[in-house]
Tab-separated table of C-alpha atoms in Angstrom:
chain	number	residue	atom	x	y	z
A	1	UNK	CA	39.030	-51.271	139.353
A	2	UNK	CA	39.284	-47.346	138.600
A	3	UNK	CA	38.458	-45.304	141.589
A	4	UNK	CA	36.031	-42.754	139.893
A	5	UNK	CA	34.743	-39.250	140.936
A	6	UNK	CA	31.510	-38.187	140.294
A	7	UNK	CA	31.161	-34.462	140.904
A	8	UNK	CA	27.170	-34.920	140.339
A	9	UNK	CA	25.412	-34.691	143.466
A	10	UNK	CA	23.535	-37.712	145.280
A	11	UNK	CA	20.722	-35.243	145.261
A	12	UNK	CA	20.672	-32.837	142.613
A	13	UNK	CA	21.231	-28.979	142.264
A	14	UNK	CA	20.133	-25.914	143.634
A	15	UNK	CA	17.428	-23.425	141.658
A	16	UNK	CA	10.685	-19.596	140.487
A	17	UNK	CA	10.775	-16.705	139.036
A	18	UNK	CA	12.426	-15.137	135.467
A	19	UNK	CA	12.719	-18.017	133.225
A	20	UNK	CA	16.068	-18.209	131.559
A	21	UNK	CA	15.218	-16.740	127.817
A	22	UNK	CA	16.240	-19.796	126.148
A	23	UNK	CA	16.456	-23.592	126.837
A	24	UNK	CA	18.479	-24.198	124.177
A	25	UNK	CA	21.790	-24.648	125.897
A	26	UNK	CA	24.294	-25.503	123.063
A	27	UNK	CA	27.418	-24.059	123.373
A	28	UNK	CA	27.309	-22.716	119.415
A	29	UNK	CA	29.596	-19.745	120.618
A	30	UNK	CA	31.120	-18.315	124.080
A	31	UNK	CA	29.097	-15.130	123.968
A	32	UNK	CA	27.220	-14.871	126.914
A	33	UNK	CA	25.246	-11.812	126.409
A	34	UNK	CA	25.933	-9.150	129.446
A	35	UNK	CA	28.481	-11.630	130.890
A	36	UNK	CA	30.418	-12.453	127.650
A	37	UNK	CA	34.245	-13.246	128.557
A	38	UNK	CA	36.271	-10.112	127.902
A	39	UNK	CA	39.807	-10.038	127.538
A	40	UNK	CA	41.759	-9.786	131.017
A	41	UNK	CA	39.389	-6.197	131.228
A	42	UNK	CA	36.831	-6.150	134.083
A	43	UNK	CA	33.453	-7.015	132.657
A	44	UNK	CA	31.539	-4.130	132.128
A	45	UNK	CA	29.841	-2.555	134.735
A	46	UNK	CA	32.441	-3.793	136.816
A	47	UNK	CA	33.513	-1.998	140.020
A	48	UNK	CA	36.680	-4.726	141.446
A	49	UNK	CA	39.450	-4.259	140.862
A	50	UNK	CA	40.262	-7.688	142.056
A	51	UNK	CA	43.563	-8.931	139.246
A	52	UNK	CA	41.990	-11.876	136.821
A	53	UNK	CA	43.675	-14.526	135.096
A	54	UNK	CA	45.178	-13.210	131.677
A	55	UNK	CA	43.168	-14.975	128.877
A	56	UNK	CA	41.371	-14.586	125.664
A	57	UNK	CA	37.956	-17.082	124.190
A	58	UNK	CA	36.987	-16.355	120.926
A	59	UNK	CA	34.515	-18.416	119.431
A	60	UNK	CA	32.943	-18.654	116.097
A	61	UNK	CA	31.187	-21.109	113.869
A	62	UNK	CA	32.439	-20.679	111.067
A	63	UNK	CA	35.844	-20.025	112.371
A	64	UNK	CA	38.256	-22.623	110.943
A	65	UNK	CA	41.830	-22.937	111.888
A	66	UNK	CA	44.403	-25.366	112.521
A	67	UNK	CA	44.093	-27.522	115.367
A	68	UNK	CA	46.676	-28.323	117.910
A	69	UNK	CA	45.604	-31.914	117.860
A	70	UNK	CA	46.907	-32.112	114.410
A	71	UNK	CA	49.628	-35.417	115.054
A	72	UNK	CA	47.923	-36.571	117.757
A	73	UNK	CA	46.035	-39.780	117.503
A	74	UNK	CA	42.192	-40.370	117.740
A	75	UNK	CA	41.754	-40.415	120.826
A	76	UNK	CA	43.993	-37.948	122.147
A	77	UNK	CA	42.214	-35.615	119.879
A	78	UNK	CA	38.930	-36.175	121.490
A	79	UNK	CA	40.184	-35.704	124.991
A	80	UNK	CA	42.382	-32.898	123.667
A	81	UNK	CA	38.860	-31.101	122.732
A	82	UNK	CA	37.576	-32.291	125.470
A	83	UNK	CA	39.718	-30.402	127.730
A	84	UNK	CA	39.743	-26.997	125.826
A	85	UNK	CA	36.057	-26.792	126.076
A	86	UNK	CA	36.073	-27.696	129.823
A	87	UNK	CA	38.891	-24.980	130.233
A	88	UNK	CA	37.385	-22.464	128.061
A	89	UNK	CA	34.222	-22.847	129.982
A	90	UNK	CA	35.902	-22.888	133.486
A	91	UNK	CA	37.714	-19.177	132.472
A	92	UNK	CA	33.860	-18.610	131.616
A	93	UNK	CA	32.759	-19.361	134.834
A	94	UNK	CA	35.596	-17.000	136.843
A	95	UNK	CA	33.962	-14.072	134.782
A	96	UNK	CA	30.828	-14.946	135.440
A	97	UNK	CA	31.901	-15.396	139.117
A	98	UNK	CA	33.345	-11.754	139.365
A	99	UNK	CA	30.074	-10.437	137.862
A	100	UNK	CA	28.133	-12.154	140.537
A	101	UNK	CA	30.519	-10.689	143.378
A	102	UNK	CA	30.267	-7.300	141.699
A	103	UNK	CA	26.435	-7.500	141.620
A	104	UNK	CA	25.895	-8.529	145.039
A	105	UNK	CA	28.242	-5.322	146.432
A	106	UNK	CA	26.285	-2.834	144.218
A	107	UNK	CA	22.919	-4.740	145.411
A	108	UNK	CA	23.825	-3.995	149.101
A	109	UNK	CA	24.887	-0.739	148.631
A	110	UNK	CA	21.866	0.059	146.764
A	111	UNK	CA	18.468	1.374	148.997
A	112	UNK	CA	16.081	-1.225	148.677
A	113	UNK	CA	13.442	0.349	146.324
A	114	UNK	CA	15.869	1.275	143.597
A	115	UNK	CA	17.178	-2.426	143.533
A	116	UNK	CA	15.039	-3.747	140.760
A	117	UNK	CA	17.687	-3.584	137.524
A	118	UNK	CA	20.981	-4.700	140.462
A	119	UNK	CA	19.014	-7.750	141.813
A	120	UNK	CA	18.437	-8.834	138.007
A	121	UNK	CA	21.873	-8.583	137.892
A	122	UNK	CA	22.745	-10.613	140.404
A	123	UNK	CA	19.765	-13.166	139.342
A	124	UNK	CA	21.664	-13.841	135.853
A	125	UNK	CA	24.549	-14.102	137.459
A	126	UNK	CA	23.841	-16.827	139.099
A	127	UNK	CA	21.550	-18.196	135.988
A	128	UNK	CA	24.319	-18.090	134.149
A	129	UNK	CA	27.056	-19.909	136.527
A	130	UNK	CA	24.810	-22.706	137.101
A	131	UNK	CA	24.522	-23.288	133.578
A	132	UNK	CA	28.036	-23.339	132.970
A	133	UNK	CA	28.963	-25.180	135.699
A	134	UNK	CA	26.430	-27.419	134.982
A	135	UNK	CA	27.539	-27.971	131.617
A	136	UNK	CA	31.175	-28.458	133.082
A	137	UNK	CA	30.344	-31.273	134.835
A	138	UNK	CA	30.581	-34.126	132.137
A	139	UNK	CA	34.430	-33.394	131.548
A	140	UNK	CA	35.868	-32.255	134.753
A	141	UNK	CA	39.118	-31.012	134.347
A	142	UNK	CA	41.448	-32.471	136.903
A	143	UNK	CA	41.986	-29.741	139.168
A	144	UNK	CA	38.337	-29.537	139.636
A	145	UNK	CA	38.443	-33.386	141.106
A	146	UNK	CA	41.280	-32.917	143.012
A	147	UNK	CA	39.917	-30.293	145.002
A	148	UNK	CA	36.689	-31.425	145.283
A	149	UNK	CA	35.623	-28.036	144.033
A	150	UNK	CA	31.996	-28.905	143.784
A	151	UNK	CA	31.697	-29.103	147.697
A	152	UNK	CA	32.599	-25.215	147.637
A	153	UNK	CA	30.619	-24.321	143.790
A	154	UNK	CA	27.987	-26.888	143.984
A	155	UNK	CA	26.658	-29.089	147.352
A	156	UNK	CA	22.691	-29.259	147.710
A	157	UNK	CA	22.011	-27.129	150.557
A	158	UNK	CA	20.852	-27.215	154.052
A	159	UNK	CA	18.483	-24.203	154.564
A	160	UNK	CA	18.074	-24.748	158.139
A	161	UNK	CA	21.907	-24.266	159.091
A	162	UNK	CA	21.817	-21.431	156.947
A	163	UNK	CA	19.057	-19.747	158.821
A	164	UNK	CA	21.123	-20.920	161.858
A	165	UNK	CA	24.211	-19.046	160.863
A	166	UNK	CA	22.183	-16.454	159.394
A	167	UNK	CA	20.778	-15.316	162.676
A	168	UNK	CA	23.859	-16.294	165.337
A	169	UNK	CA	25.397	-13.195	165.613
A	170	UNK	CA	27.990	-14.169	167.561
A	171	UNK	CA	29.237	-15.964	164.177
A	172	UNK	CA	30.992	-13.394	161.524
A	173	UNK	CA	30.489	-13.994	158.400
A	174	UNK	CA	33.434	-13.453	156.602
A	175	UNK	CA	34.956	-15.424	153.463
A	176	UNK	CA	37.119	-17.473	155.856
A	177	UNK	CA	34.476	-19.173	158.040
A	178	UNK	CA	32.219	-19.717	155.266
A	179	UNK	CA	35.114	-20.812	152.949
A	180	UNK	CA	36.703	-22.760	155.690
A	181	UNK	CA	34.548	-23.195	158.799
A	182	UNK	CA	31.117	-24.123	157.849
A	183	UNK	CA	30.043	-27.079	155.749
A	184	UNK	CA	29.758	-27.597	152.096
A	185	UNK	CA	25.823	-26.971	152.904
A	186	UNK	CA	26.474	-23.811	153.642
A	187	UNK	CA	27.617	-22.448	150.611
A	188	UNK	CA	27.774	-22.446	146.741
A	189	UNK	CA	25.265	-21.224	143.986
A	190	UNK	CA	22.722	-23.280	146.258
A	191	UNK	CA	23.553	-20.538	149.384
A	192	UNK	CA	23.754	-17.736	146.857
A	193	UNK	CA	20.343	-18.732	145.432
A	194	UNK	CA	18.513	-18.993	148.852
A	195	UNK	CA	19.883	-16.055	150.410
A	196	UNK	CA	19.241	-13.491	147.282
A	197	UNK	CA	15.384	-14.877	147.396
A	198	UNK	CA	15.508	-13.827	151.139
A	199	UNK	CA	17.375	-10.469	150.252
A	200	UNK	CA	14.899	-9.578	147.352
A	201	UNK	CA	11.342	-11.037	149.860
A	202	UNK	CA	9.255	-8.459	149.223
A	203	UNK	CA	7.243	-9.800	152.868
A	204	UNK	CA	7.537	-6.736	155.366
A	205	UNK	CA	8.472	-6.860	157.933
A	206	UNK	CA	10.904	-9.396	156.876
A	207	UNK	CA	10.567	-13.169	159.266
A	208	UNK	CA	13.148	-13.453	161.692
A	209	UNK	CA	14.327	-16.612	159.725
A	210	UNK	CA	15.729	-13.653	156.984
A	211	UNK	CA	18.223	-12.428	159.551
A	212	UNK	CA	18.956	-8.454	159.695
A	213	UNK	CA	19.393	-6.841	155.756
A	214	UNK	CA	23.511	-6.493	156.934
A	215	UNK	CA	23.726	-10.060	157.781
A	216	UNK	CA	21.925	-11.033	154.664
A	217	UNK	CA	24.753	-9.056	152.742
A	218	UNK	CA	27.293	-10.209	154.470
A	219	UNK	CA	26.580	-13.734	153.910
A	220	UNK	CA	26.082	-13.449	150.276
A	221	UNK	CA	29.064	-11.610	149.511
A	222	UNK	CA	30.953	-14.009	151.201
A	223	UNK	CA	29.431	-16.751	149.666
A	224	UNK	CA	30.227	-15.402	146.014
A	225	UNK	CA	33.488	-14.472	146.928
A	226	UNK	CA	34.357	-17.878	148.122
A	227	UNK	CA	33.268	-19.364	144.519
A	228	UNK	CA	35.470	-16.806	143.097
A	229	UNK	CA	38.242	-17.532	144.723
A	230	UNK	CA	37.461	-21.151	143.713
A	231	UNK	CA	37.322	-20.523	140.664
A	232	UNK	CA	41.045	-18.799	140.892
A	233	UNK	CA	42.280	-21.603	142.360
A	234	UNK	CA	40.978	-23.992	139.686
A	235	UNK	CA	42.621	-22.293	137.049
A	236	UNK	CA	45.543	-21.576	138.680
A	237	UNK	CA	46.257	-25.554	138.694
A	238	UNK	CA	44.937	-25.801	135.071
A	239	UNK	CA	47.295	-22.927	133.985
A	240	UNK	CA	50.482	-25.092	134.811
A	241	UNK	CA	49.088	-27.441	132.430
A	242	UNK	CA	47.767	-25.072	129.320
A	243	UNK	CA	50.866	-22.620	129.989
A	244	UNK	CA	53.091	-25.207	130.080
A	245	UNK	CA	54.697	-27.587	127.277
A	246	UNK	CA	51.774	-29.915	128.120
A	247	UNK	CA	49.549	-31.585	125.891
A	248	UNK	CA	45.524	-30.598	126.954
A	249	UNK	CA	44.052	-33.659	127.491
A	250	UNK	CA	46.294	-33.507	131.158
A	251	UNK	CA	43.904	-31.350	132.019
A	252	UNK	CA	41.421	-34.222	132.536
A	253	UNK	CA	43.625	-37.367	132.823
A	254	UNK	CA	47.814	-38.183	132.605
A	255	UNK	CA	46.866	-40.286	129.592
A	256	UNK	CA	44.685	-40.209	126.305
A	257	UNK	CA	42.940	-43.455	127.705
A	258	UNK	CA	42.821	-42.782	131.088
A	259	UNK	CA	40.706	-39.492	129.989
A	260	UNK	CA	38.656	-41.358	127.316
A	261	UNK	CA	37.597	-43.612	130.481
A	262	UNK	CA	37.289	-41.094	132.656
A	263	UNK	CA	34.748	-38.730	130.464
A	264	UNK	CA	32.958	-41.882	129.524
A	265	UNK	CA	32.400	-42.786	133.259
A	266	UNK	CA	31.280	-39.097	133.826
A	267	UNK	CA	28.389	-39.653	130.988
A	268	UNK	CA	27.242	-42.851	132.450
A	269	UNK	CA	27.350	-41.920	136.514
A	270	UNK	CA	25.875	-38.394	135.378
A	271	UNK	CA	22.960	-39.982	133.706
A	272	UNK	CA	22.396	-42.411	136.405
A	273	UNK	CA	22.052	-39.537	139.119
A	274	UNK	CA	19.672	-38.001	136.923
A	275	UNK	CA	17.637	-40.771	135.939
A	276	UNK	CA	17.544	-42.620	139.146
A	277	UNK	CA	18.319	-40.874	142.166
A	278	UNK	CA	17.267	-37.746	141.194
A	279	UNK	CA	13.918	-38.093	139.305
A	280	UNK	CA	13.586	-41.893	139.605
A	281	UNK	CA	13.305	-40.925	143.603
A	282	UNK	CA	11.006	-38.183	142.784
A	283	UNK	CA	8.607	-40.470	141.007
A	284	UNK	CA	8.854	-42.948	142.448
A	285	UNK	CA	10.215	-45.244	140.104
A	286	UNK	CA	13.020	-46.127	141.449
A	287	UNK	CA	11.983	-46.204	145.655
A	288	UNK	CA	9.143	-46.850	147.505
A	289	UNK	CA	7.453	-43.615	147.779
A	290	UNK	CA	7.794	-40.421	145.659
A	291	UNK	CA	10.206	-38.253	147.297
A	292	UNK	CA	9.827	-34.827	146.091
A	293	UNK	CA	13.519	-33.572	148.241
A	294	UNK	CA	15.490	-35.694	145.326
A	295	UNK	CA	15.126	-32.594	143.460
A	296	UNK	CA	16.726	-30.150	145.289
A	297	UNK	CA	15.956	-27.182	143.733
A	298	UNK	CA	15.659	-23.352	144.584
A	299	UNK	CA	13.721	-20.199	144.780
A	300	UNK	CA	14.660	-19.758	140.300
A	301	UNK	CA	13.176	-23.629	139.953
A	302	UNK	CA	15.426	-24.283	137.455
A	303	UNK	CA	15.990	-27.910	137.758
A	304	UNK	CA	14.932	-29.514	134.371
A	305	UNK	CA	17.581	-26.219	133.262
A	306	UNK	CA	20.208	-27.976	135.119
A	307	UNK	CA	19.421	-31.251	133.433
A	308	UNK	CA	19.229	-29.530	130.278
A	309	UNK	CA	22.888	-27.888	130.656
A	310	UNK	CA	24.237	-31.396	131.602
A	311	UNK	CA	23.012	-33.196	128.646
A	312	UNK	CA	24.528	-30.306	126.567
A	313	UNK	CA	27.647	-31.131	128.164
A	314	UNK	CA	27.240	-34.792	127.598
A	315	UNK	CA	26.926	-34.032	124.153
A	316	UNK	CA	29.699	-31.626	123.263
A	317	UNK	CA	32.012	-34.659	124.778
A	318	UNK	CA	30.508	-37.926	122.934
A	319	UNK	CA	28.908	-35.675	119.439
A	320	UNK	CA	31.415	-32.885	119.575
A	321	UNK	CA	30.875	-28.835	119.032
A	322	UNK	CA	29.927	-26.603	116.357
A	323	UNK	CA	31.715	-23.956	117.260
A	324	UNK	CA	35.380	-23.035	117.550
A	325	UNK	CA	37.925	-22.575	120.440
A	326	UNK	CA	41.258	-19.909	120.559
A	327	UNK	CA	42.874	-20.023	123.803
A	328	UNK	CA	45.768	-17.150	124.072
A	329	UNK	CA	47.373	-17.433	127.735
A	330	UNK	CA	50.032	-15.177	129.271
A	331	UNK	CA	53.054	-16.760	127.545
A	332	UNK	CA	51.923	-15.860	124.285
A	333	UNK	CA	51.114	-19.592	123.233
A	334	UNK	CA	47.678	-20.354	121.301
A	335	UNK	CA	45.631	-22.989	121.290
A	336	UNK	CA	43.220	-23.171	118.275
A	337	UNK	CA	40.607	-25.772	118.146
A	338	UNK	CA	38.024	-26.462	115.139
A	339	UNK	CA	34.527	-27.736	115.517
A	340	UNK	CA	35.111	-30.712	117.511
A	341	UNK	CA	34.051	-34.242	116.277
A	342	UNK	CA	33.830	-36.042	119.858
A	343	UNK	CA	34.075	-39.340	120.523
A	344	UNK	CA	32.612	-39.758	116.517
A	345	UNK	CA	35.907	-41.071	115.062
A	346	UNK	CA	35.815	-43.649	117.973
A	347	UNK	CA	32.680	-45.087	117.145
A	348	UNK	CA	30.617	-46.911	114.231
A	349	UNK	CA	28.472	-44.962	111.656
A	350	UNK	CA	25.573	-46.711	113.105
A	351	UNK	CA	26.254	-46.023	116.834
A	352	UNK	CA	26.681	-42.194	116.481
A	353	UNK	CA	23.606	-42.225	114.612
A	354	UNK	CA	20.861	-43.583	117.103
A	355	UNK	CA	23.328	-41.568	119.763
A	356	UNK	CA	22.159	-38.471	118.050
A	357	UNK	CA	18.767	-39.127	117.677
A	358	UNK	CA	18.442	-40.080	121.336
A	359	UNK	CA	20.184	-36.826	122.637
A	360	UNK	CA	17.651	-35.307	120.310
A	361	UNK	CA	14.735	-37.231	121.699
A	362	UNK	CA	16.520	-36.412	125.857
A	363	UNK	CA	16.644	-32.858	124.977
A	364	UNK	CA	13.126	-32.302	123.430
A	365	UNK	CA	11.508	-34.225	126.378
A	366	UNK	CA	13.677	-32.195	129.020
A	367	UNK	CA	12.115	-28.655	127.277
A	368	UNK	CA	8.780	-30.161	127.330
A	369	UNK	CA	9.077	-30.252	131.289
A	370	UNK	CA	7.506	-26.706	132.508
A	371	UNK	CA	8.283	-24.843	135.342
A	372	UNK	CA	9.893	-25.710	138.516
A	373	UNK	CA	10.682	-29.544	138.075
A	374	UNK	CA	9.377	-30.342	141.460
A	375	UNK	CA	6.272	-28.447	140.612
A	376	UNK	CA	5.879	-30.823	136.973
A	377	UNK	CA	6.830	-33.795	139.165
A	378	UNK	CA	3.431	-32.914	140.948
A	379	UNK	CA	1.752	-31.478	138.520
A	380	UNK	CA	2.802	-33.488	135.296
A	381	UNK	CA	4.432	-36.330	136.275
A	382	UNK	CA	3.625	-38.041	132.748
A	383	UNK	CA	5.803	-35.477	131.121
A	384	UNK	CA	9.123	-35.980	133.556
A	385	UNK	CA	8.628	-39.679	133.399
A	386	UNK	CA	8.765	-39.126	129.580
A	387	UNK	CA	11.905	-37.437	130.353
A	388	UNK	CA	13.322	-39.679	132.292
A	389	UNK	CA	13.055	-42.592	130.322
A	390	UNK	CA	14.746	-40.651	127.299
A	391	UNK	CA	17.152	-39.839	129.405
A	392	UNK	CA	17.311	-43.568	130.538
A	393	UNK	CA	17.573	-44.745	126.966
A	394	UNK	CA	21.030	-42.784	126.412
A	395	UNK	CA	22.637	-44.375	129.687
A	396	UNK	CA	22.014	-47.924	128.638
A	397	UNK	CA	23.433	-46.669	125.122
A	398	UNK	CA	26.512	-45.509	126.482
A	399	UNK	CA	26.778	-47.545	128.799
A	400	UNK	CA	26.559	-50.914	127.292
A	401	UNK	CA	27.785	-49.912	123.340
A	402	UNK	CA	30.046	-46.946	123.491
A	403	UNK	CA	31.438	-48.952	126.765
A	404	UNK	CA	31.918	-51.891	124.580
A	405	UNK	CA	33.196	-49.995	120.693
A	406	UNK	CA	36.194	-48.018	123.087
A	407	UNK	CA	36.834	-50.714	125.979
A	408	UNK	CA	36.565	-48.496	128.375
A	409	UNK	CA	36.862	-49.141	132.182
A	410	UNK	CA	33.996	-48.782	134.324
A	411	UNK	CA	34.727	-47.041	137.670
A	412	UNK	CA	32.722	-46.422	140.826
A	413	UNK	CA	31.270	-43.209	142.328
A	414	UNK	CA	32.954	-41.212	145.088
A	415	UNK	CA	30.474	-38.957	145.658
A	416	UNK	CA	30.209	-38.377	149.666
A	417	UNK	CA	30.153	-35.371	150.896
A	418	UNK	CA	31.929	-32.409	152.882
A	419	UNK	CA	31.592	-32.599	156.410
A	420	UNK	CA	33.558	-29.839	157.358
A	421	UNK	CA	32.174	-27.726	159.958
C-alpha cells in the first residue's frame, strides 16, 4: 500500500475581525492586490534587503501560449499543471512571507498609537498567506512533504506554551529556538495570528499573559522569519527541479502516475479532515459530543475561509484553471502554461459534469457560513451541517468514481505531529 502524507491537520487551521473582501477564492490571475508577486524587486514598501529567489508569474486569462506539456501524455499534462500552479503559488507565498516580516519590523518600530495602517499590514499579510497556503495544500509539491514544512508554516497551536515562552525570560527568542527548539505549536501563521491579536489588544494595562511589548516583538518577528526562511528552503529544493532539465510534474511525484495518485489521495484525505474530523467533531456528527476545539481557529475567525481556499485548490487540480501560468527562472528557461483542463481529459463527460456542479453546490454552502466558523457552529449549526454534507457529497464522488475512471491507489494518512521541543 502507498504510504501517503497528508499535510492537512488532524485539527484544522489557525484564524474576528476585518473580513477578507472577497470569498471568492479562484485563482483567475496571480495578482494579489498590495502583495502581488513582483519580479526579483522587493515588494513595495519593502525595507529588507534580505536576496529573493529570481523569478517572474505572469498571469492572464486570456493569455494563450504554448504549453510545455505539448508531447506529453494525458496524464503527465495534468500533473505537469498541477505542479506549475503549486510552484507558482509557493513563489507567491515567499513574497507574501517577506511582506509579513517587513510589516511586523515597521509595526514594532512604530509608537503604538500611530500603528493603525502597519498592523493592517501585517493583518493581510497573514490573510493572504493562509489563503495561499491553504490553497497549496491539495497538490503539495514534494519538497513541501519531505520537509514536513507544514509543522513550521501550518501546526494548530498551543496558546498556553506560547504564553509560557512568552513570559520566561530566561528563554530568547530568536529565529533559532523558535525555528529549532520549540515545538511545531509554537509557531506558524497560527503563532503569528495569536501573538499580533495580543500585540494590537487594545486592554490597558496589557494581562501579564501578553508578555512585555519587546517580547511580543521579538516573538513575532521570529516567528515570520522562520516561515520565510521556510519558504526559501522549499523553493530552493523545487528550483533543482524547475531549473533543471526536469519535467514539472517531479515536483509532486518521480512519475506521471505516482503524482496522479498522489493529488487524488490529497483530494480525498483533505475532504475527509474537513468533513469529519474537523466539522463532523464540531457537530457532532461524527463523535459523541460536539467539540467546538476541532476548529481551531484564531483571533481573524477565518475558518470556513480556510475551507473555502482548500476547495479552490481541490478544484484547480481535478476542474483545472482559467487563467494562465509563465514561469521565467534564473537560467533563462520558460515555462508557459495555458488554462489548465485538470484531471477533465481523464474522466467521462458525465463525471466532470456532476463534479462541477457539486464543487459549485461545496462552495456556495461554504460562503453561506458567516463569521467565525466556531461562532456559526454555535450559532447556525443548520448552515455548517449544510456545508458539510456538500462537502461530504464531493469525497464520496472522488473517492469512489474518479478513484475508480483513473485506478488510482489509495494511500493512508501520516499526519502526526512535531514533537520537537
Amino acid at each position: 500500500m502507498m504510504k501517503h502524507t497528508n499535510p492537512r491537520r488532524e485539527f484544522a487551521s489557525p484564524f474576528v475581525a476585518p473580513p477578507v473582501a472577497s470569498r471568492s477564492y479562484a485563482q483567475s490571475s496571480f495578482d494579489t492586490g498590495s502583495l502581488a508577486v513582483r519580479d526579483t524587486a522587493s515588494p513595495a514598501g519593502s525595507t529588507s534587503q534580505r536576496r529573493r529567489p529570481a523569478f517572474r508569474i505572469l498571469a492572464a486569462c486570456a493569455l494563450v501560449v504554448a504549453g510545455c506539456s505539448s508531447g506529453a501524455t494525458p496524464r503527465e499534462a495534468a500533473v505537469n499543471a498541477a505542479a506549475a500552479e503549486a510552484f507558482a503559488n509557493q513563489l507567491r507565498l515567499n513574497a507574501q512571507a517577506q511582506i509579513l516580516v517587513d510589516s511586523i519590523d515597521e509595526l514594532c518600530a512604530t509608537p503604538k498609537h500611530l500603528d493603525g495602517n502597519i498592523a493592517g499590514a501585517a493583518t493581510d499579510a497573514i490573510v493572504a498567506m493562509r489563503h495561499t497556503w491553504s490553497y497549496t495544500a491539495a497538490m503539495q509539491i514534494d519538497s513541501v512533504t519531505e520537509r514536513r514544512s507544514w509543522a513550521v508554516i501550518d501546526w494548530p497551536i498551543s496558546t498556553d506554551d506560547i504564553t509560557s515562552l512568552l513570559l520566561d525570560e530566561s528563554k530568547d527568542l530568536t529565529p533559532e529556538r523558535i525555528g529549532k527548539r520549540s515545538g511545531a505549536d509554537q509557531r506558524g501563521l497560527g503563532a503569528a495570528e495569536h501573538l499580533l491579536a495580543l500585540h494590537l489588544a487594545d486592554e490597558q494595562p496589557p494581562p501579564p499573559s501578553a508578555g512585555t511589548a519587546q517580547r511580543r516583538c521579538e516573538y513575532l518577528s521570529s516567528v515570520g522569519e522562520v516561515m520565510l526562511e521556510e519558504s526559501e528552503l522549499i523553493l530552493g529544493d523545487a528550483w533543482l527541479i524547475v531549473d533543471g532539465d526536469e519535467p514539472l510534474f517531479k515536483l509532486i511525484a518521480p512519475d506521471a502516475e505516482m503524482g496522479v495518485d498522489r493529488l487524488v489521495n490529497e483530494a480525498i484525505f483533505l475532504l475527509e479532515a474537513m468533513t469529519d474530523m474537523e466539522l463532523g467533531r464540531a457537530l457532532g456528527e461524527t463523535s459523541a459530543e460536539t467539540r467546538l476545539d476541532a476548529v481551531v481557529e484564531g483571533p481573524l475567525g477565518l475558518g470556513a475561509a480556510d475551507m473555502g481556499a482548500h476547495l479552490d485548490g481541490l478544484r484547480a487540480v481535478l476542474l483545472g484553471t482559467d487563467h494562465a501560468i509563465s514561469i521565467a527562472t534564473e537560467a533563462g528557461m520558460i515555462f508557459d502554461f495555458d488554462e489548465s483542463s485538470g484531471f477533465r481529459l481523464l474522466l467521462d463527460d458525465d463525471l466532470v459534469s456532476r463534479l462541477t456542479d457539486q464543487f459549485h453546490d461545496a462552495q456556495t454552502t461554504l460562503e453561506q457560513v458567516e463569521g467565525p466558523l466556531r461562532d456559526a457552529v454555535v450559532n447556525d449549526s443548520a448552515t455548517v451541517s449544510r456545508a458539510r454534507a456538500a462537502l461530504k457529497a464531493l469525497q464520496i464522488t472522488i473517492s469512489t468514481e474518479v478513484v475508480a475512471q483513473l485506478g488510482v491507489t489509495i494511500g493512508f494518512s501520516d499526519a502526526d505531529g512535531d514533537s520537537s521541543a
